[in-house]
Coordinates of C-alpha atoms and ligand atoms in Angstrom, one line a residue:
Chain A
M486 CA -241.0 50.9 179.2
S487 CA -239.7 54.6 178.7
K488 CA -239.7 56.8 182.3
H489 CA -242.3 60.0 182.1
L490 CA -241.7 63.1 183.5
T491 CA -244.1 65.5 184.8
L492 CA -243.5 69.7 183.2
S493 CA -245.8 72.1 183.2
V494 CA -247.1 74.5 180.0
N495 CA -248.9 77.5 180.3
G496 CA -250.5 76.5 184.1
R497 CA -251.4 73.2 182.6
S498 CA -249.3 69.8 183.2
L499 CA -248.2 68.1 180.9
T500 CA -246.4 64.1 180.8
V501 CA -244.4 63.4 178.3
P502 CA -241.5 60.4 177.9
E503 CA -238.2 60.9 178.9
G504 CA -235.9 63.0 176.1
T505 CA -238.7 64.5 174.8
V506 CA -237.8 68.0 172.8
L507 CA -239.9 70.9 174.3
A508 CA -240.8 72.3 171.4
V509 CA -242.1 68.8 169.9
A510 CA -243.7 68.6 173.6
L511 CA -245.6 72.0 173.1
A512 CA -246.6 71.0 169.8
E513 CA -248.1 68.0 170.5
A514 CA -249.8 70.4 173.5
G515 CA -251.5 71.8 170.7
V516 CA -249.2 75.6 171.1
T517 CA -248.7 77.2 168.0
Q518 CA -248.5 80.8 168.7
F519 CA -245.1 80.1 171.1
R520 CA -243.9 83.6 171.0
R521 CA -245.4 87.1 169.9
S522 CA -243.0 89.1 167.8
V523 CA -241.8 92.7 169.0
K524 CA -245.1 94.1 166.9
G525 CA -247.2 91.6 168.6
Q526 CA -247.4 88.8 165.4
A527 CA -247.0 85.4 165.9
R528 CA -244.4 83.4 165.9
G529 CA -243.6 79.2 165.9
P530 CA -240.8 77.5 165.4
L531 CA -238.9 77.7 161.8
C532 CA -235.1 76.6 161.3
G533 CA -235.7 73.8 164.1
M534 CA -231.6 74.3 164.8
G535 CA -231.6 76.9 167.8
I536 CA -230.7 79.9 164.6
C537 CA -233.9 81.6 163.9
F538 CA -235.1 82.2 168.0
E539 CA -238.3 82.3 166.7
C540 CA -239.6 79.2 168.7
S541 CA -238.7 80.9 171.6
V542 CA -240.6 80.2 175.9
T543 CA -240.6 81.3 178.9
I544 CA -238.2 78.3 181.1
D545 CA -238.4 78.6 185.2
G546 CA -239.0 82.7 184.6
K547 CA -236.0 82.6 181.7
L548 CA -237.0 84.7 178.5
H549 CA -236.2 84.2 175.1
Q550 CA -235.4 80.4 176.0
R551 CA -234.8 78.5 172.5
S552 CA -237.5 75.3 173.2
C553 CA -236.4 73.5 169.7
Q554 CA -232.7 73.1 171.7
T555 CA -233.8 72.2 174.4
L556 CA -235.3 68.8 176.4
C557 CA -237.8 68.4 179.0
Q558 CA -236.9 67.7 182.6
E559 CA -239.3 67.5 185.2
G560 CA -240.8 70.0 186.7
M561 CA -240.6 72.1 183.8
E562 CA -242.2 75.5 184.4
V563 CA -242.8 76.8 180.4
T564 CA -244.7 79.3 179.3
T565 CA -245.5 80.1 175.6
D566 CA -247.0 83.3 173.8
E567 CA -244.5 86.4 175.5
Chain B
M1401 CA -205.1 73.4 185.7
S1402 CA -208.3 74.7 187.2
D1403 CA -211.5 73.6 186.6
T1404 CA -211.9 76.9 184.0
T1405 CA -209.1 76.6 181.9
K1406 CA -209.1 73.2 179.8
H1407 CA -206.4 72.2 176.9
F1408 CA -206.2 69.7 174.4
D1409 CA -204.2 69.4 171.5
I1410 CA -206.9 69.1 168.9
V1411 CA -210.1 70.6 169.3
I1412 CA -212.7 70.5 167.2
V1413 CA -215.8 72.4 166.7
G1414 CA -219.5 70.4 166.0
A1415 CA -220.5 66.6 166.5
G1416 CA -221.6 66.4 162.6
P1417 CA -220.2 63.8 160.2
A1418 CA -217.4 66.4 159.6
G1419 CA -217.2 66.8 163.4
M1420 CA -217.5 63.4 164.6
A1421 CA -215.1 61.4 160.8
A1422 CA -212.5 64.5 162.1
A1423 CA -212.5 62.4 165.8
V1424 CA -212.4 59.0 164.6
A1425 CA -208.8 60.0 162.7
A1426 CA -207.4 61.8 165.0
S1427 CA -208.0 59.6 167.8
Q1428 CA -205.4 57.2 165.0
S1429 CA -202.9 59.0 166.5
H1430 CA -200.9 59.6 170.2
R1431 CA -202.5 63.5 170.9
S1432 CA -205.6 64.6 173.4
V1433 CA -208.8 65.5 171.1
A1434 CA -211.9 66.9 172.1
V1435 CA -215.1 67.8 170.5
I1436 CA -217.7 70.6 171.1
E1437 CA -221.4 69.9 170.1
S1438 CA -224.0 72.6 170.5
N1439 CA -226.8 71.1 171.0
P1440 CA -227.7 67.8 173.6
W1441 CA -226.9 65.2 170.8
T1442 CA -224.7 64.1 168.3
G1443 CA -224.6 63.6 164.9
G1444 CA -225.4 67.4 163.4
Q1445 CA -228.0 68.2 160.8
L1446 CA -228.7 64.5 159.9
W1447 CA -228.3 61.9 162.7
R1448 CA -229.4 63.4 165.2
R1449 CA -230.9 60.0 167.1
P1450 CA -227.9 57.6 167.6
D1451 CA -230.4 55.2 168.9
A1452 CA -233.0 55.5 166.4
A1453 CA -233.9 53.4 163.9
A1454 CA -235.0 55.4 161.7
T1455 CA -231.0 56.8 161.3
P1456 CA -229.5 55.3 158.5
R1457 CA -227.0 52.8 158.4
A1458 CA -223.9 55.2 157.9
G1459 CA -225.4 57.1 160.8
R1460 CA -225.2 54.1 162.8
H1461 CA -222.0 53.1 161.5
W1462 CA -220.3 56.7 161.9
H1463 CA -221.7 57.0 165.4
A1464 CA -220.6 53.2 166.7
R1465 CA -216.8 54.6 165.5
F1466 CA -217.3 58.3 167.5
K1467 CA -218.1 56.4 170.7
A1468 CA -215.2 53.5 169.8
C1469 CA -212.7 56.3 169.8
K1470 CA -211.2 57.9 172.6
A1471 CA -211.7 61.5 171.7
H1472 CA -213.4 63.7 175.0
L1473 CA -217.9 64.5 174.3
I1474 CA -218.4 68.1 175.0
T1475 CA -222.2 68.5 174.7
E1476 CA -224.5 71.4 175.3
A1477 CA -221.5 73.9 174.7
S1478 CA -220.7 76.7 172.2
V1479 CA -218.2 78.6 171.1
G1480 CA -218.7 82.3 172.3
D1481 CA -215.6 83.8 171.7
S1482 CA -212.0 84.1 170.8
I1483 CA -209.4 86.4 172.5
A1484 CA -206.9 85.2 171.3
P1485 CA -205.1 82.2 168.6
G1486 CA -205.2 79.0 170.7
H1487 CA -208.0 79.7 172.5
L1488 CA -211.5 79.7 172.7
L1489 CA -214.4 80.7 175.4
V1490 CA -216.8 78.2 175.5
E1491 CA -219.8 78.4 177.2
T1492 CA -221.8 75.6 178.6
P1493 CA -226.2 76.2 181.0
A1494 CA -224.0 75.8 183.8
S1495 CA -220.2 77.0 183.4
A1496 CA -217.8 78.3 181.0
F1497 CA -214.3 77.4 179.8
N1498 CA -211.4 78.9 178.9
L1499 CA -210.4 75.9 176.0
F1500 CA -206.1 76.0 175.2
Y1501 CA -206.0 74.0 171.4
D1502 CA -202.4 73.4 169.6
R1503 CA -204.9 72.8 166.5
L1504 CA -208.4 73.4 165.4
I1505 CA -211.1 71.7 163.1
M1506 CA -213.9 73.5 162.9
A1507 CA -216.4 71.8 161.6
V1508 CA -219.2 73.8 161.9
G1509 CA -222.3 73.0 159.2
A1510 CA -224.5 74.7 157.5
R1511 CA -228.4 76.1 158.3
E1512 CA -231.2 76.9 155.5
Q1513 CA -231.0 79.9 153.4
F1514 CA -234.7 81.8 154.4
M1515 CA -236.5 84.3 151.6
P1516 CA -239.0 86.0 152.7
F1517 CA -242.5 86.2 150.9
P1518 CA -245.6 87.4 152.4
G1519 CA -246.9 85.1 155.2
W1520 CA -243.6 83.8 155.7
T1521 CA -243.2 84.9 159.5
L1522 CA -246.8 82.2 160.0
P1523 CA -246.1 80.0 162.7
N1524 CA -246.2 76.3 161.1
V1525 CA -244.5 78.1 157.7
F1526 CA -241.0 76.6 158.7
G1527 CA -237.5 75.6 156.9
A1528 CA -237.9 72.1 154.9
G1529 CA -234.8 71.1 156.9
G1530 CA -236.2 72.5 159.9
L1531 CA -239.8 70.9 159.8
Q1532 CA -237.8 67.8 159.0
L1533 CA -235.5 68.3 162.4
L1534 CA -239.0 68.6 163.6
A1535 CA -240.1 65.7 162.6
K1536 CA -237.0 63.2 163.7
S1537 CA -237.6 64.7 167.0
G1538 CA -241.1 63.5 167.3
W1539 CA -243.0 66.8 165.8
P1540 CA -247.4 65.8 165.6
L1541 CA -247.6 64.9 161.8
Q1542 CA -250.2 62.6 161.6
G1543 CA -252.7 63.0 159.3
K1544 CA -251.2 66.5 158.2
R1545 CA -251.5 68.4 155.1
V1546 CA -248.0 69.2 154.6
V1547 CA -246.5 71.4 150.7
V1548 CA -243.3 71.0 150.1
A1549 CA -242.0 73.7 148.3
G1550 CA -238.5 75.3 147.3
S1551 CA -235.5 74.5 145.7
G1552 CA -232.8 71.1 145.6
P1553 CA -233.4 67.9 146.4
L1554 CA -233.6 68.3 150.8
L1555 CA -237.3 69.1 148.5
L1556 CA -238.1 65.1 148.1
A1557 CA -236.2 63.8 150.7
V1558 CA -237.6 66.2 154.0
G1559 CA -241.2 65.1 151.2
A1560 CA -240.5 61.7 152.1
Q1561 CA -239.5 61.1 155.8
L1562 CA -243.0 63.1 156.0
R1563 CA -245.1 61.1 154.4
K1564 CA -243.1 58.1 156.4
R1565 CA -243.8 59.9 159.7
G1566 CA -247.7 60.1 159.0
A1567 CA -248.0 63.1 156.9
R1568 CA -250.6 64.2 153.8
V1569 CA -247.7 66.0 151.8
L1570 CA -250.1 67.5 148.9
C1571 CA -247.2 68.1 146.5
I1572 CA -243.5 69.0 146.1
A1573 CA -243.2 72.4 144.4
E1574 CA -239.9 73.0 142.7
Q1575 CA -238.5 75.9 141.6
T1576 CA -236.3 74.8 139.0
S1577 CA -237.4 74.5 135.2
L1578 CA -237.9 70.6 134.1
K1579 CA -235.0 71.2 131.7
H1580 CA -232.9 71.7 134.1
L1581 CA -233.6 69.2 136.0
V1582 CA -233.3 66.4 133.3
R1583 CA -229.8 68.4 132.7
F1584 CA -229.2 67.0 136.2
G1585 CA -230.7 63.8 136.8
L1586 CA -227.9 62.8 133.6
T1587 CA -225.0 64.0 134.9
L1588 CA -226.3 62.2 137.9
P1589 CA -224.9 58.4 137.3
R1590 CA -221.3 59.5 137.0
L1591 CA -221.0 60.8 140.6
G1592 CA -221.0 58.4 142.4
P1593 CA -223.3 55.1 144.0
S1594 CA -224.0 56.5 147.2
K1595 CA -225.8 59.7 145.6
L1596 CA -228.4 58.4 142.7
W1597 CA -228.7 55.3 145.6
Q1598 CA -230.7 58.2 147.7
A1599 CA -232.6 59.8 144.8
L1600 CA -233.6 56.2 144.3
V1601 CA -235.4 55.4 147.7
C1602 CA -236.7 58.5 147.9
Q1603 CA -238.8 58.4 144.1
S1604 CA -240.1 55.1 145.7
Q1605 CA -241.0 56.3 149.2
L1606 CA -242.6 59.5 147.1
L1607 CA -244.9 57.1 144.7
G1608 CA -248.2 59.7 144.1
V1609 CA -247.0 62.7 145.5
P1610 CA -247.4 65.1 142.6
Y1611 CA -243.5 67.1 142.0
R1612 CA -244.5 69.9 140.5
T1613 CA -241.1 71.8 139.0
G1614 CA -241.5 75.0 137.9
Y1615 CA -243.1 76.2 140.6
W1616 CA -242.9 78.4 144.3
P1617 CA -244.4 80.2 146.9
I1618 CA -245.4 83.7 146.5
Q1619 CA -247.7 83.9 149.4
A1620 CA -249.1 81.8 153.1
H1621 CA -252.2 83.1 154.1
G1622 CA -253.3 82.8 158.2
T1623 CA -254.0 85.1 160.5
D1624 CA -252.7 83.6 163.8
R1625 CA -251.3 80.3 161.5
L1626 CA -251.3 78.9 158.4
E1627 CA -253.8 77.8 156.5
G1628 CA -253.1 77.5 152.7
V1629 CA -250.4 78.6 150.4
T1630 CA -250.6 80.6 146.5
L1631 CA -247.9 78.9 144.1
R1632 CA -246.4 80.7 141.2
R1633 CA -244.9 79.1 137.1
A1634 CA -243.0 80.9 135.1
N1635 CA -246.7 81.3 133.0
G1636 CA -247.9 83.7 135.2
A1637 CA -250.2 80.6 136.8
T1638 CA -251.4 80.7 139.9
W1639 CA -252.2 78.0 142.5
N1640 CA -254.5 78.0 145.7
V1641 CA -253.3 74.7 148.2
T1642 CA -255.0 74.7 151.0
C1643 CA -253.1 73.2 153.9
D1644 CA -251.4 73.0 157.4
M1645 CA -248.0 72.9 157.4
L1646 CA -245.4 74.4 154.9
G1647 CA -241.4 73.7 154.9
C1648 CA -239.3 75.9 152.2
A1649 CA -235.9 75.0 151.1
F1650 CA -233.1 77.8 149.4
G1651 CA -230.3 75.8 149.5
M1652 CA -227.8 76.0 152.4
V1653 CA -225.6 78.5 153.6
P1654 CA -222.2 77.8 155.4
N1655 CA -221.7 78.6 158.8
L1656 CA -219.5 81.3 158.9
E1657 CA -219.6 83.4 162.1
L1658 CA -216.5 80.8 163.3
A1659 CA -214.0 81.7 160.5
R1660 CA -215.0 85.5 160.7
L1661 CA -214.5 85.2 164.6
L1662 CA -210.5 83.5 163.9
G1663 CA -209.6 85.8 161.0
C1664 CA -210.1 82.8 158.5
D1665 CA -210.0 84.4 154.6
I1666 CA -214.0 83.4 153.1
E1667 CA -214.3 83.7 149.2
Q1668 CA -217.3 83.7 147.6
G1669 CA -219.4 82.6 150.5
T1670 CA -217.4 79.8 152.2
V1671 CA -214.5 78.9 154.0
R1672 CA -210.5 78.9 152.2
V1673 CA -209.7 75.5 152.7
D1674 CA -206.0 74.3 150.8
T1675 CA -205.8 70.6 150.3
W1676 CA -204.8 69.2 154.0
Q1677 CA -208.9 71.3 154.7
K1678 CA -205.8 73.6 156.7
T1679 CA -207.8 77.2 156.2
S1680 CA -205.5 81.2 156.3
V1681 CA -205.1 81.1 159.9
N1682 CA -201.9 78.2 160.8
Q1683 CA -203.3 76.1 162.9
V1684 CA -207.2 75.9 162.8
Y1685 CA -208.8 73.4 160.2
C1686 CA -212.1 73.6 158.3
A1687 CA -214.5 70.3 157.5
G1688 CA -217.9 69.8 155.8
E1689 CA -220.5 72.3 154.1
P1690 CA -218.3 75.4 155.9
T1691 CA -215.8 74.6 152.6
G1692 CA -218.6 74.6 150.5
V1693 CA -222.3 72.9 151.1
G1694 CA -221.9 69.4 149.6
G1695 CA -224.1 67.0 151.8
M1696 CA -223.1 63.9 153.9
D1697 CA -220.2 62.0 152.0
R1698 CA -218.3 65.4 151.3
A1699 CA -218.0 66.2 154.6
L1700 CA -216.9 62.4 155.9
I1701 CA -214.1 62.1 153.6
E1702 CA -213.5 66.4 154.4
G1703 CA -214.3 65.8 157.9
Q1704 CA -211.1 62.1 158.3
I1705 CA -208.6 64.6 155.7
A1706 CA -209.1 66.9 158.7
G1707 CA -208.2 65.0 161.7
Y1708 CA -205.6 63.1 159.6
A1709 CA -203.9 66.0 159.1
V1710 CA -203.7 67.9 162.3
T1711 CA -202.2 64.4 163.8
D1712 CA -199.8 64.1 160.6
Q1713 CA -201.0 61.3 158.9
P1714 CA -200.5 62.0 155.4
D1715 CA -200.4 59.2 153.5
K1716 CA -204.5 58.4 155.0
A1717 CA -204.6 61.8 154.6
R1718 CA -204.1 61.7 151.1
A1719 CA -205.3 58.5 149.5
L1720 CA -208.8 59.9 150.0
F1721 CA -208.5 63.2 148.0
G1722 CA -210.0 61.1 145.4
P1723 CA -212.7 60.4 146.8
R1724 CA -212.8 64.0 148.0
Q1725 CA -213.0 65.9 144.5
K1726 CA -215.5 63.3 143.2
T1727 CA -217.8 64.5 146.5
H1728 CA -216.6 68.3 144.9
D1729 CA -217.5 67.6 141.3
F1730 CA -221.5 66.1 142.8
T1731 CA -221.5 70.0 144.6
R1732 CA -220.6 71.5 141.2
V1733 CA -223.6 69.7 138.9
L1734 CA -225.8 70.2 141.9
N1735 CA -225.1 74.4 142.5
Q1736 CA -225.8 74.6 138.7
G1737 CA -229.2 72.8 139.2
F1738 CA -230.6 74.3 141.3
A1739 CA -229.7 77.5 140.8
L1740 CA -232.0 80.2 142.3
R1741 CA -234.6 81.9 139.9
D1742 CA -234.8 85.7 140.2
E1743 CA -238.4 86.2 140.9
L1744 CA -237.6 85.2 143.8
R1745 CA -235.8 87.6 144.5
T1746 CA -239.2 90.7 144.0
L1747 CA -241.2 88.5 145.5
T1748 CA -241.4 90.5 149.3
T1749 CA -244.5 93.2 149.3
P1750 CA -243.8 96.3 151.7
D1751 CA -245.1 95.3 154.5
T1752 CA -243.3 91.5 154.1
I1753 CA -241.0 91.2 156.9
V1754 CA -237.2 90.8 156.5
C1755 CA -235.7 90.7 159.7
R1756 CA -237.6 88.2 161.9
C1757 CA -236.5 89.6 165.0
E1758 CA -237.2 93.1 165.2
D1759 CA -239.8 93.2 162.1
V1760 CA -238.0 95.6 160.2
T1761 CA -240.2 95.1 156.6
A1762 CA -238.9 95.5 153.1
A1763 CA -240.1 99.0 152.7
Q1764 CA -237.9 100.1 155.5
L1765 CA -235.1 98.0 154.3
A1766 CA -235.6 99.8 151.1
C1767 CA -235.1 103.3 152.6
C1768 CA -231.0 101.5 153.3
D1769 CA -227.8 101.3 151.1
D1770 CA -226.0 99.0 152.9
F1771 CA -226.4 96.5 156.1
R1772 CA -224.4 98.5 158.8
T1773 CA -227.1 102.0 158.0
A1774 CA -229.9 98.9 158.2
R1775 CA -228.7 98.0 161.5
L1776 CA -228.6 101.8 162.6
Y1777 CA -231.9 103.5 161.6
T1778 CA -233.8 100.2 161.4
R1779 CA -232.7 97.5 164.6
C1780 CA -232.7 95.2 161.2
G1781 CA -230.6 91.8 162.4
M1782 CA -230.5 93.7 166.4
G1783 CA -232.2 90.4 168.2
P1784 CA -231.7 87.0 168.9
C1785 CA -230.9 85.4 166.2
Q1786 CA -227.9 88.3 165.1
G1787 CA -228.6 88.6 161.4
R1788 CA -228.0 84.7 161.0
N1789 CA -231.4 85.0 159.2
C1790 CA -231.6 88.2 157.5
S1791 CA -227.7 89.1 156.8
T1792 CA -228.9 85.8 154.3
A1793 CA -231.6 87.5 153.1
T1794 CA -230.4 91.1 152.4
H1795 CA -227.7 89.0 150.5
T1796 CA -229.4 87.6 148.2
L1797 CA -232.2 90.4 148.2
Y1798 CA -230.3 93.3 148.4
G1799 CA -227.2 92.2 147.6
W1800 CA -225.6 93.2 151.1
E1801 CA -222.7 92.6 152.7
T1802 CA -222.0 91.6 156.3
E1803 CA -219.4 92.3 158.2
F1804 CA -220.4 89.1 160.7
S1805 CA -219.3 88.3 162.8
R1806 CA -219.2 91.0 166.2
P1807 CA -218.4 88.1 168.7
P1808 CA -219.9 86.1 170.3
V1809 CA -220.7 83.9 168.1
T1810 CA -223.4 82.4 169.6
P1811 CA -225.2 84.9 172.5
I1812 CA -223.5 85.0 175.0
R1813 CA -223.9 85.3 178.8
V1814 CA -222.3 88.4 179.7
R1815 CA -221.6 86.6 183.8
S1816 CA -219.0 84.1 181.5
L1817 CA -217.6 87.3 179.3
V1818 CA -216.8 89.5 182.7
D1819 CA -215.9 85.7 185.1
L1820 CA -213.3 84.6 183.0
S1821 CA -209.5 86.4 182.5
V1822 CA -207.5 83.9 180.4
E1823 CA -204.4 82.9 181.3
K1824 CA -202.5 80.1 180.0
E1825 CA -201.1 77.9 182.3
Ligands
LIG999 C1 -232.1 71.7 158.5 C2 -231.1 70.4 156.9 C3 -231.5 69.3 156.8 C4 -230.7 68.3 156.2 N1 -231.4 67.3 155.7 C5 -230.5 66.5 154.2 C6 -231.4 65.3 153.9 O1 -232.7 64.9 154.7 N2 -230.2 64.4 154.1 C7 -229.0 64.8 153.0 O2 -229.0 63.8 152.8 N3 -228.3 65.8 153.8 C8 -229.3 66.6 154.6 N4 -228.9 67.6 155.1 C9 -227.5 68.1 154.3 C10 -226.9 67.4 155.8 O3 -226.9 67.5 156.7 C11 -225.3 68.0 155.9 O4 -225.2 67.8 154.2 C12 -224.5 66.7 156.5 O5 -225.6 67.2 157.8 C13 -222.9 68.1 156.7 O6 -222.0 68.1 158.1 P1 -221.4 68.8 158.7 O7 -220.6 67.4 159.9 O8 -220.7 69.5 157.2 O9 -222.4 70.0 159.0 P2 -223.8 69.4 160.8 O10 -224.3 68.3 160.5 O11 -224.3 71.1 160.6 O12 -222.7 69.9 162.3 C14 -222.0 70.3 162.2 C15 -222.9 70.8 163.6 O13 -222.0 71.6 164.6 C16 -222.5 72.3 165.5 N5 -221.7 73.8 165.5 C17 -222.1 74.5 164.9 N6 -222.0 76.0 165.1 C18 -221.6 75.3 166.7 C19 -220.6 76.4 167.4 N7 -220.5 77.3 167.4 N8 -220.1 75.2 169.2 C20 -220.9 74.4 168.9 N9 -221.2 73.2 168.1 C21 -220.7 74.2 167.3 C22 -223.7 72.4 165.5 O14 -224.9 72.3 166.3 C23 -224.3 70.7 164.4 O15 -223.7 69.7 165.1 C24 -229.4 68.9 155.4 C25 -229.2 70.0 156.3 C26 -229.9 71.1 157.4 C27 -229.1 71.9 157.6
LIG1000 S1 -236.4 76.7 165.7 FE1 -234.7 77.9 165.4 S2 -234.0 78.7 167.3 FE2 -235.5 77.5 167.8

């Protein structure tokens, strides 16, 4: 069986298999609004390959991290819709 | 040599099909070879998950060869800058280092071209290729109603993949007219078996999915997420489809930032190379999508040619010139067959956002003459994507040329630039 790890998404804990891409984990958790644009519009992933920055979230206090390029880590704290 | 300085005879940037093939070829010499890849994984856009059973045979084959070759792989490492010939500044999550090379192969691939239209910024509107990449990583699709729209064979590949992963593909809308497609279909068999095979596989997996030719998306609807899309045809008729996800594909554009940074000649949006895949800059070679978007076969062949060329194995390189020509012919047919119709350039309304990072609208850009003024007055292209999306969009919409790239090639931590001073040992 593959190993699992637990992260926190907007304060709620989420358990995913090791090797899960963060953007996918967020979608599984029901997140559609990954970030707010400068005018406050809801945005979510567009390119899936690290180019557009529309999947940006806050990871462990670091702003603007591309969730489509990030693998989930044990204990990671993620905030969306910022 | 210090921790912040590394040297390899051959450095390859990008571990997609082209970069992996280049590494395999170059490793058949006595030179030291390093591969720099910004993703945590190898395989580029096509083969993201080397171990997954879903990865096609070619992908498993090349991953095995790549693993067995002696090239030194550095993942999660992006080229940020180059301040002298033979030098790259490479950044990893933890640190940055100076990388010196004797010869460089750029195998940095392409990205999707996005066309702005009303509603295209809503969550759950994706690039079709982007949606496919996310799907390969496990994006939840079970029972989701999906429309795939735009142009090119990618639509079919994406539609088939999504369906395999449980999505309900409501329709595939191809903007090209049937007349054009027939011409493309007729020329296909002459262009090599693997392409044809690919097309047939898609067809059988798409049984029952409507393939509508001469349709294109004009508006995505929804408030905080996608709820539906309006498609249009040349005679003006429109068709509303309620859906959960929309994947749009309007072609690919080569990643040219690194080539520009290094000063390589670029012609008609592609890196100019000679028969050995060498660019206009000494010691710098290029393979795969940046020389012309042409798919996996082309990327693999050009990668090998470049890998042999940089390690002085000309005979092995020469043996691949014929197969390369075939893939170039195929590229030409694709480009002609799936040229975008002019109507797609007039979909924006005044309040349609063109630059997604800075929320710059079409109305704001209407007051500008070129990309430079737009940047100055509207902040278009100043956000984190550094204009990667809006520069191609404004090129297609308004014919604007961009003077990209300004370094860094990818946003880089200021500390990395400050910490490192370049000293060749
Ligand atoms: C979104 C998308 C979906 C696609 N879907 C299909 C499909 O279904 N079927 C099909 O036949 N073809 C598909 N293609 C085309 C196919 O991916 C390409 O033909 C093939 O991957 C080209 O190989 P490549 O090595 O030239 O480029 P890529 O596969 O794009 O590889 C380039 C690599 O370089 C890395 N890189 C780029 N810049 C840097 C940098 N500065 N520093 C470090 N690393 C860098 C990238 O992360 C990437 O891994 C798709 C392409 C895209 C973009
Ligand atoms: S979806 Fe574009 S950067 Fe992540």
